[in-house]
PDB file of C-alpha atoms in Angstrom:
ATOM      1  CA  UNK A   2       0.000   0.000   0.000  1.00  0.00           C
ATOM      2  CA  UNK A   3       1.496   3.300  -1.101  1.00  0.00           C
ATOM      3  CA  UNK A   4      -0.118   6.223   0.722  1.00  0.00           C
ATOM      4  CA  UNK A   5       0.615   9.857  -0.105  1.00  0.00           C
ATOM      5  CA  UNK A   6       0.436  11.978   3.048  1.00  0.00           C
ATOM      6  CA  UNK A   7       0.499  15.758   2.680  1.00  0.00           C
ATOM      7  CA  UNK A   8      -1.200  19.071   3.316  1.00  0.00           C
ATOM      8  CA  UNK A   9      -1.813  21.866   0.853  1.00  0.00           C
ATOM      9  CA  UNK A  10      -3.363  25.297   0.885  1.00  0.00           C
ATOM     10  CA  UNK A  11      -6.287  26.039  -1.413  1.00  0.00           C
ATOM     11  CA  UNK A  12      -3.763  27.568  -3.874  1.00  0.00           C
ATOM     12  CA  UNK A  13      -1.763  24.266  -3.945  1.00  0.00           C
ATOM     13  CA  UNK A  14       1.123  25.543  -1.775  1.00  0.00           C
ATOM     14  CA  UNK A  15       2.762  22.749   0.241  1.00  0.00           C
ATOM     15  CA  UNK A  16       5.888  24.555   1.425  1.00  0.00           C
ATOM     16  CA  UNK A  17       7.928  27.723   1.704  1.00  0.00           C
ATOM     17  CA  UNK A  18      11.701  27.828   2.192  1.00  0.00           C
ATOM     18  CA  UNK A  19      11.775  24.134   3.145  1.00  0.00           C
ATOM     19  CA  UNK A  20       9.089  24.459   5.809  1.00  0.00           C
ATOM     20  CA  UNK A  21       5.327  24.379   6.155  1.00  0.00           C
ATOM     21  CA  UNK A  22       3.921  27.921   5.834  1.00  0.00           C
ATOM     22  CA  UNK A  23       1.326  27.204   8.526  1.00  0.00           C
ATOM     23  CA  UNK A  24       1.106  25.645  11.973  1.00  0.00           C
ATOM     24  CA  UNK A  25      -1.876  23.345  12.326  1.00  0.00           C
ATOM     25  CA  UNK A  26      -1.563  21.062  15.373  1.00  0.00           C
ATOM     26  CA  UNK A  27      -4.434  18.801  14.262  1.00  0.00           C
ATOM     27  CA  UNK A  28      -2.627  18.130  10.970  1.00  0.00           C
ATOM     28  CA  UNK A  29       0.630  17.306  12.767  1.00  0.00           C
ATOM     29  CA  UNK A  30      -1.253  14.892  15.037  1.00  0.00           C
ATOM     30  CA  UNK A  31      -2.907  13.249  12.009  1.00  0.00           C
ATOM     31  CA  UNK A  32       0.452  13.012  10.193  1.00  0.00           C
ATOM     32  CA  UNK A  33       1.959  11.231  13.183  1.00  0.00           C
ATOM     33  CA  UNK A  34      -0.967   8.804  13.441  1.00  0.00           C
ATOM     34  CA  UNK A  35      -0.808   7.994   9.712  1.00  0.00           C
ATOM     35  CA  UNK A  36       2.972   7.484   9.550  1.00  0.00           C
ATOM     36  CA  UNK A  37       3.964   6.017  12.916  1.00  0.00           C
ATOM     37  CA  UNK A  38       5.477   2.561  12.553  1.00  0.00           C
ATOM     38  CA  UNK A  39       5.726   2.806   8.759  1.00  0.00           C
ATOM     39  CA  UNK A  40       8.589   3.529   6.419  1.00  0.00           C
ATOM     40  CA  UNK A  41       8.355   7.038   4.999  1.00  0.00           C
ATOM     41  CA  UNK A  42       9.680   7.790   1.504  1.00  0.00           C
ATOM     42  CA  UNK A  43      10.741  11.390   0.994  1.00  0.00           C
ATOM     43  CA  UNK A  44      13.085  13.642  -0.898  1.00  0.00           C
ATOM     44  CA  UNK A  45      16.311  14.990   0.557  1.00  0.00           C
ATOM     45  CA  UNK A  46      14.903  18.488   1.163  1.00  0.00           C
ATOM     46  CA  UNK A  47      11.966  17.058   3.111  1.00  0.00           C
ATOM     47  CA  UNK A  48      14.321  14.976   5.261  1.00  0.00           C
ATOM     48  CA  UNK A  49      16.550  17.994   5.877  1.00  0.00           C
ATOM     49  CA  UNK A  50      13.532  20.068   6.968  1.00  0.00           C
ATOM     50  CA  UNK A  51      13.172  17.898  10.108  1.00  0.00           C
ATOM     51  CA  UNK A  52      15.188  18.947  13.158  1.00  0.00           C
ATOM     52  CA  UNK A  53      15.977  15.227  13.652  1.00  0.00           C
ATOM     53  CA  UNK A  54      14.603  11.949  12.287  1.00  0.00           C
ATOM     54  CA  UNK A  55      11.052  11.401  13.480  1.00  0.00           C
ATOM     55  CA  UNK A  56      10.797   8.656  16.108  1.00  0.00           C
ATOM     56  CA  UNK A  57       9.101   5.366  15.305  1.00  0.00           C
ATOM     57  CA  UNK A  58       9.491   5.601  11.539  1.00  0.00           C
ATOM     58  CA  UNK A  59      12.074   4.637   8.926  1.00  0.00           C
ATOM     59  CA  UNK A  60      13.272   7.525   6.756  1.00  0.00           C
ATOM     60  CA  UNK A  61      13.928   6.458   3.169  1.00  0.00           C
ATOM     61  CA  UNK A  62      15.399   9.392   1.288  1.00  0.00           C
ATOM     62  CA  UNK A  63      15.230   9.545  -2.486  1.00  0.00           C
ATOM     63  CA  UNK A  64      18.088  11.654  -3.874  1.00  0.00           C
ATOM     64  CA  UNK A  65      20.070  11.957  -7.096  1.00  0.00           C
ATOM     65  CA  UNK A  66      23.199  12.849  -5.094  1.00  0.00           C
ATOM     66  CA  UNK A  67      25.263   9.635  -4.966  1.00  0.00           C
ATOM     67  CA  UNK A  68      27.450  11.028  -2.162  1.00  0.00           C
ATOM     68  CA  UNK A  69      24.622  12.180   0.145  1.00  0.00           C
ATOM     69  CA  UNK A  70      24.071  10.492   3.485  1.00  0.00           C
ATOM     70  CA  UNK A  71      22.721  11.492   6.880  1.00  0.00           C
ATOM     71  CA  UNK A  72      22.247   9.791  10.248  1.00  0.00           C
ATOM     72  CA  UNK A  73      18.822   8.166  10.387  1.00  0.00           C
ATOM     73  CA  UNK A  74      18.365   8.108   6.606  1.00  0.00           C
ATOM     74  CA  UNK A  75      18.286   5.104   4.303  1.00  0.00           C
ATOM     75  CA  UNK A  76      19.326   6.370   0.874  1.00  0.00           C
ATOM     76  CA  UNK A  77      17.742   5.395  -2.441  1.00  0.00           C
ATOM     77  CA  UNK A  78      18.597   6.786  -5.861  1.00  0.00           C
ATOM     78  CA  UNK A  79      15.542   5.579  -7.777  1.00  0.00           C
ATOM     79  CA  UNK A  80      11.859   5.174  -6.972  1.00  0.00           C
ATOM     80  CA  UNK A  81      12.293   1.426  -7.418  1.00  0.00           C
ATOM     81  CA  UNK A  82      15.112   1.343  -4.849  1.00  0.00           C
ATOM     82  CA  UNK A  83      13.051   3.401  -2.408  1.00  0.00           C
ATOM     83  CA  UNK A  84      10.027   1.114  -2.775  1.00  0.00           C
ATOM     84  CA  UNK A  85      12.196  -2.010  -2.405  1.00  0.00           C
ATOM     85  CA  UNK A  86      13.610  -0.639   0.856  1.00  0.00           C
ATOM     86  CA  UNK A  87      10.150   0.355   2.124  1.00  0.00           C
ATOM     87  CA  UNK A  88       8.369  -2.926   1.459  1.00  0.00           C
ATOM     88  CA  UNK A  89       4.635  -3.283   0.949  1.00  0.00           C
ATOM     89  CA  UNK A  90       3.152  -0.582   3.190  1.00  0.00           C
ATOM     90  CA  UNK A  91       4.659   2.905   3.090  1.00  0.00           C
ATOM     91  CA  UNK A  92       3.888   6.590   3.402  1.00  0.00           C
ATOM     92  CA  UNK A  93       5.222   8.984   0.788  1.00  0.00           C
ATOM     93  CA  UNK A  94       5.561  12.366   2.471  1.00  0.00           C
ATOM     94  CA  UNK A  95       7.055  14.700  -0.117  1.00  0.00           C
ATOM     95  CA  UNK A  96       8.112  16.990  -1.450  1.00  0.00           C
ATOM     96  CA  UNK A  97       6.375  18.024  -4.631  1.00  0.00           C
ATOM     97  CA  UNK A  98       8.865  16.368  -6.987  1.00  0.00           C
ATOM     98  CA  UNK A  99       8.587  13.056  -5.124  1.00  0.00           C
ATOM     99  CA  UNK A 100       4.773  13.224  -5.166  1.00  0.00           C
ATOM    100  CA  UNK A 101       4.845  13.779  -8.939  1.00  0.00           C
ATOM    101  CA  UNK A 102       7.179  10.787  -9.389  1.00  0.00           C
ATOM    102  CA  UNK A 103       4.941   8.363  -7.476  1.00  0.00           C
ATOM    103  CA  UNK A 104       1.412   9.765  -7.845  1.00  0.00           C
ATOM    104  CA  UNK A 105       0.464   7.252 -10.545  1.00  0.00           C
ATOM    105  CA  UNK A 106       1.565   4.329  -8.304  1.00  0.00           C
ATOM    106  CA  UNK A 107      -0.227   5.456  -5.132  1.00  0.00           C
ATOM    107  CA  UNK A 108      -3.100   3.429  -3.688  1.00  0.00           C
ATOM    108  CA  UNK A 109      -4.406   6.150  -1.392  1.00  0.00           C
ATOM    109  CA  UNK A 110      -3.890   9.778  -0.435  1.00  0.00           C
ATOM    110  CA  UNK A 111      -4.413  11.277   3.007  1.00  0.00           C
ATOM    111  CA  UNK A 112      -4.641  15.001   2.387  1.00  0.00           C
ATOM    112  CA  UNK A 113      -5.192  17.998   4.614  1.00  0.00           C
ATOM    113  CA  UNK A 114      -6.620  20.949   2.683  1.00  0.00           C
ATOM    114  CA  UNK A 115      -6.287  24.353   4.327  1.00  0.00           C
ATOM    115  CA  UNK A 116      -9.054  26.646   3.096  1.00  0.00           C
ATOM    116  CA  UNK A 117      -6.803  29.674   2.726  1.00  0.00           C
ATOM    117  CA  UNK A 118      -4.117  30.768   0.287  1.00  0.00           C
ATOM    118  CA  UNK A 119      -0.512  30.836   1.483  1.00  0.00           C
ATOM    119  CA  UNK A 120       2.655  32.131  -0.110  1.00  0.00           C
ATOM    120  CA  UNK A 121       5.098  29.403  -0.963  1.00  0.00           C
ATOM    121  CA  UNK A 122       7.682  28.030  -3.350  1.00  0.00           C
ATOM    122  CA  UNK A 123       6.560  24.377  -3.427  1.00  0.00           C
ATOM    123  CA  UNK A 124       3.225  23.426  -4.972  1.00  0.00           C
ATOM    124  CA  UNK A 125       1.365  20.166  -5.392  1.00  0.00           C
ATOM    125  CA  UNK A 126      -2.218  19.058  -5.699  1.00  0.00           C
ATOM    126  CA  UNK A 127      -3.637  15.804  -7.014  1.00  0.00           C
ATOM    127  CA  UNK A 128      -5.420  15.808 -10.356  1.00  0.00           C
ATOM    128  CA  UNK A 129      -9.099  15.893  -9.335  1.00  0.00           C
ATOM    129  CA  UNK A 130     -10.109  13.765 -12.342  1.00  0.00           C
ATOM    130  CA  UNK A 131      -7.768  10.946 -11.278  1.00  0.00           C
ATOM    131  CA  UNK A 132      -8.904  10.645  -7.655  1.00  0.00           C
ATOM    132  CA  UNK A 133     -12.187  10.164  -5.827  1.00  0.00           C
ATOM    133  CA  UNK A 134     -13.059  11.105  -2.278  1.00  0.00           C
ATOM    134  CA  UNK A 135     -13.549   8.179   0.066  1.00  0.00           C
ATOM    135  CA  UNK A 136     -13.893  10.164   3.306  1.00  0.00           C
ATOM    136  CA  UNK A 137     -13.952  13.798   4.400  1.00  0.00           C
ATOM    137  CA  UNK A 138     -13.801  15.510   7.773  1.00  0.00           C
ATOM    138  CA  UNK A 139     -14.390  19.301   7.735  1.00  0.00           C
ATOM    139  CA  UNK A 140     -13.231  21.636  10.495  1.00  0.00           C
ATOM    140  CA  UNK A 141     -14.288  25.285  10.849  1.00  0.00           C
ATOM    141  CA  UNK A 142     -11.928  28.227  11.215  1.00  0.00           C
ATOM    142  CA  UNK A 143     -11.017  29.193  14.781  1.00  0.00           C
ATOM    143  CA  UNK A 144      -9.356  32.509  15.517  1.00  0.00           C
ATOM    144  CA  UNK A 145      -6.338  32.853  13.219  1.00  0.00           C
ATOM    145  CA  UNK A 146      -6.480  29.180  12.227  1.00  0.00           C
ATOM    146  CA  UNK A 147      -8.165  28.641   8.847  1.00  0.00           C
ATOM    147  CA  UNK A 148     -10.906  26.149   8.145  1.00  0.00           C
ATOM    148  CA  UNK A 149      -9.465  22.857   6.927  1.00  0.00           C
ATOM    149  CA  UNK A 150     -10.533  19.423   5.746  1.00  0.00           C
ATOM    150  CA  UNK A 151      -9.028  15.976   6.151  1.00  0.00           C
ATOM    151  CA  UNK A 152      -9.563  13.957   2.959  1.00  0.00           C
ATOM    152  CA  UNK A 153      -9.002  10.311   2.142  1.00  0.00           C
ATOM    153  CA  UNK A 154      -8.743   9.794  -1.602  1.00  0.00           C
ATOM    154  CA  UNK A 155      -8.339   6.740  -3.812  1.00  0.00           C
ATOM    155  CA  UNK A 156      -7.358   6.617  -7.478  1.00  0.00           C
ATOM    156  CA  UNK A 157     -10.098   6.180 -10.092  1.00  0.00           C
ATOM    157  CA  UNK A 158      -8.140   3.491 -11.987  1.00  0.00           C
TER     158      UNK A 158
END
């Protein structure tokens, strides 16, 4: 099972300067619940955005840099290598380039949609025609926090 796990603003922003442009505790809690105990496949920039490897998860880093290594990272240089390391049940957590590489192989997507535009330099959103909504949980805005939705999507294949 290949599950994409990510959040995006309504304008498709997923990151700014290697970080999330928002702080949404409920999304962080959901991310942890979805990824704990599973191998996570990610790009080098995503791995480097963490202050340290996240506990309870394997970090499989897809990079073109043959010399790159980091404590806590298992390195892969192709999608096939990354998937072989991960096994049968994995979370793909970004960034945008990695999502584009594996989107057509994914079995599921767990997406948080923030109902606000954000400035950013990384963008990704799934093609609406290729995915169907399996579940949705809407949350209203509170104070400065925007309204957001948790979506579970499956491909229309």
